[in-house]
Amino acid sequence: MLKFALAGNPNSGKTTLFNGLTGSTAHVGNWPGVTVDKREGVYKKCAEPIAIVDLPGIYSLSPYTPEEVIARNYVLDEKPDCIINIVDATNLERNLYLSTQLLEIDVPVVIALNMIDAVERAGDKLDEKALEEKLGVPVVRISALKETGIKQLMDVAYKASKSPRKGSTALKDTALSHLIGDVKIALDGQGVKNPLFHAVKLIEGDEIEVAMHKDTLKMVEEFKKTFTDDVFGTDFEALIADARYKYISKNFDSVLSKKNKGSMKMTKSDKADKVLTHKIWGIPIFLVILFAIFHLTFSEDFLYLGAIFGLPSLEELGVDTETFGGQLLACFYDGAVFSPGVIINNIWNEIIVGNVLGWIKTGVESIGMAEWAVGLLNDGVIEGVGAVLSFLPPILVLFLFFSILEDSGYMARIAFILDRMFRKFGLSGRAFLPMIMGFGCSVPAMINTRTLADDKERAATIRVIPFFSCGAKLPILTAVAGAIVAAFGIGNADVITFSMYLIGIVAAIVSVLLMRNTSLKGDTPPFIMELPSYHAPQFKNLMAHLWDKTKHFVKKAFTIILASTIIIWVLTHFSFNWTFLADEEINQSILAQVSMFVQPLFTPLGFGSQLGEFGWVFVVAAVAGLIAKENVIATFSTLAACLVAVASLNVEGLDIEAEEGIDAVRAMITATGITVPALLSFIAFNMTTIPCFAAVGTAKAELNDNKLYKGTLLFWIVASYVVGAMVFTIGTWWWTAFIWAAVIAIVCYVIVTINKRSAAKKA
Ligand code: GDP
Ligand code: MG
């Protein structure tokens, strides 16, 4: 099959084009460096099928970071039949820098002049024929986003792939051309493929080349001795870079004629940035936006209208919530208008899931199976999986908002603001982007750390990524927050979830700063990411994100979560000598016996020995969470039926039959008497402890240093213990805040002093 590679600068639209060509739904993010591994798909609308490879974005073919190495090796070693070089037309000069290098390779190249829609919108003119003439390869105007020019691009590329092409260099009219010519002939004589490309890189002194062509290097060094430049002396890397840029500005200045040439008119993006990235207001604005998102997703009192106007409840209005109409109305309003997230959630759970699960359960009971089988299916499997599925709406709504922030270009600004604040202390803005991706799922976020050049910074980032609460942890937050509101009648679910997210973010920042000043010291590389311009989020992109999320979540519910609930149910319904236990005898079960043994360990966190004989359920849930975080709530739901039976709980309004995650947590609260601070500590513990299996595996693979990996596991255990204990003690005895503050101050002081001393010693 023919193979075309998409190569270009970060954020030039490669993935958007890739998705358009192959019909896939790869992640498109509005900041540089979202694609860090190559990805393949097939384009079927040419005479023969063509494999399309989406490469990570690169600024040049001299690699520094792991992702850049992937891209370079691909174009050199895998011999694509054609390279489609995507060029962001709104940033022509900088993008052509890479093009001049790609053109040195002996491979057909086609330039896709992307973002033509943006160029036209600005009223600028682009002469692609002139570009084509000067570069000597076909140039096609496209908009990956609006999907214009795509078919034409592929036809041109298909044709180009049929005739071989020899590399050409932008340096041919410079003083270096003789040197390049000679080295090229020498390499060609040795049978080296792509001799022109390697000749130029060798003269640049590129590390990889120098190691690869030791013999020819001697010759190059001899040549170099006879050559000095007035400006750059013998810095050939700078010399060549300069020559490329000169070539670009000399030949291509006239290609793009700007409408507002020279005028320093501020674009809309610049104006927005004046406010959104403001030195002082940047962070508060971010917090307000974040809170608004949680309010829209979780609040049962939209804009606090109910509290402000004292709106009547449905009962006071005389609405019968037993009727379907009443039930439907109750999804939108009850003493307060619900936020959009809650409304969607209610419709999903009250009307759809609640009824469907009810029918299935009745069906199971009517078949006439053995009692234990009915228990396993109804209380184990259906409760567990159903509880997890009930959290689909808040996850999707929250993700919709996060995707909007990301796609609009705002998240990249947050990285910029945080870089400004924390760079001095060893944390760069670049590292925040993978962390922010962690809100989706830790696995791709950890892979994304390949964009970081410094290994120690990478390790520190990987460690704190799980603190950015992922989609799977959301059910824990929602269920516990909901249960706190329902059982204790305090607070609002939006405030609780928002605060817990903040605790995660703060814990992450503090941990990175600690590590970067102690065990993982290192330089903070400069943050050279340009800020993408704001644009309205793309509906198609957003839907693609959500669809991916849904698929992933549902698939997990019916595989890992399903299997885990069965195991948990079995372990709670059999004793060590394998006799079947009734619900009431749960404390004799294998799981209970083992967990009770571990339970005291969690006493400082508030969910240990103080909870009495049923307290072990929290331990079980946390441990089940090591497989997948959704398991925490699935486990609660599986255990709830037993606890209700044994403690003969009679909680008003607790509908254990039509049970959701929230009611399961209420059952836990009533059975154990756990306090609010302990519940919050339980959330914090789960957020910061060892993440799920998949994330741990990814961390191991990405760290490729066993000592760092073991350190990472230890870090997670210690961090979660400390954060959990802090939340519990401060929540229970407010004055312990002073003790914690003092401890933190002392730790900081010691670190600063030690670092100062060692710095003085070095000097
Ligand atoms: P990559 O980093 O090269 O893979 O770039 P992406 O495909 O992730 O796109 C980066 C950003 O550019 C996203 O916000 C896209 O929506 C946007 N984008 C991509 N193609 C176009 C286009 O043709 N026109 C405009 N206006 N924006 C585009
Ligand atoms: Mg990409």
PDB file of C-alpha atoms and ligand atoms in Angstrom, residues 9-16 18 26-29 31-37 39 54-57, ligand 2:
ATOM      1  CA  ASN A   9       5.017  22.318  12.777  1.00  0.00           C
ATOM      2  CA  PRO A  10       3.070  21.719  15.967  1.00  0.00           C
ATOM      3  CA  ASN A  11      -0.438  23.157  15.789  1.00  0.00           C
ATOM      4  CA  SER A  12      -0.383  23.476  12.001  1.00  0.00           C
ATOM      5  CA  GLY A  13      -3.462  21.256  11.625  1.00  0.00           C
ATOM      6  CA  LYS A  14      -1.934  17.845  10.895  1.00  0.00           C
ATOM      7  CA  THR A  15      -4.290  15.914  13.081  1.00  0.00           C
ATOM      8  CA  THR A  16      -7.302  17.809  11.780  1.00  0.00           C
ATOM      9  CA  PHE A  18      -5.536  13.320   9.334  1.00  0.00           C
ATOM     10  CA  ALA A  26      -7.839  11.429  16.928  1.00  0.00           C
ATOM     11  CA  HIS A  27      -7.425  14.101  19.571  1.00  0.00           C
ATOM     12  CA  VAL A  28      -7.125  17.620  18.159  1.00  0.00           C
ATOM     13  CA  GLY A  29      -6.055  20.160  20.721  1.00  0.00           C
ATOM     14  CA  TRP A  31      -1.934  23.874  21.615  1.00  0.00           C
ATOM     15  CA  PRO A  32       1.313  22.638  20.172  1.00  0.00           C
ATOM     16  CA  GLY A  33       2.343  19.092  20.913  1.00  0.00           C
ATOM     17  CA  VAL A  34      -0.897  17.158  21.230  1.00  0.00           C
ATOM     18  CA  THR A  35       0.169  14.330  18.942  1.00  0.00           C
ATOM     19  CA  VAL A  36       3.253  12.751  20.420  1.00  0.00           C
ATOM     20  CA  ASP A  37       3.240   9.408  18.704  1.00  0.00           C
ATOM     21  CA  ARG A  39      -0.730   7.309  14.114  1.00  0.00           C
ATOM     22  CA  ASP A  54       0.158  11.512  11.351  1.00  0.00           C
ATOM     23  CA  LEU A  55       3.508  12.499  12.844  1.00  0.00           C
ATOM     24  CA  PRO A  56       4.183  14.589  15.945  1.00  0.00           C
ATOM     25  CA  GLY A  57       4.715  18.264  15.207  1.00  0.00           C
TER      26      GLY A  57
HETATM   27 MG    MG B   2      -1.577  16.684  16.161  1.00  0.00          MG
END
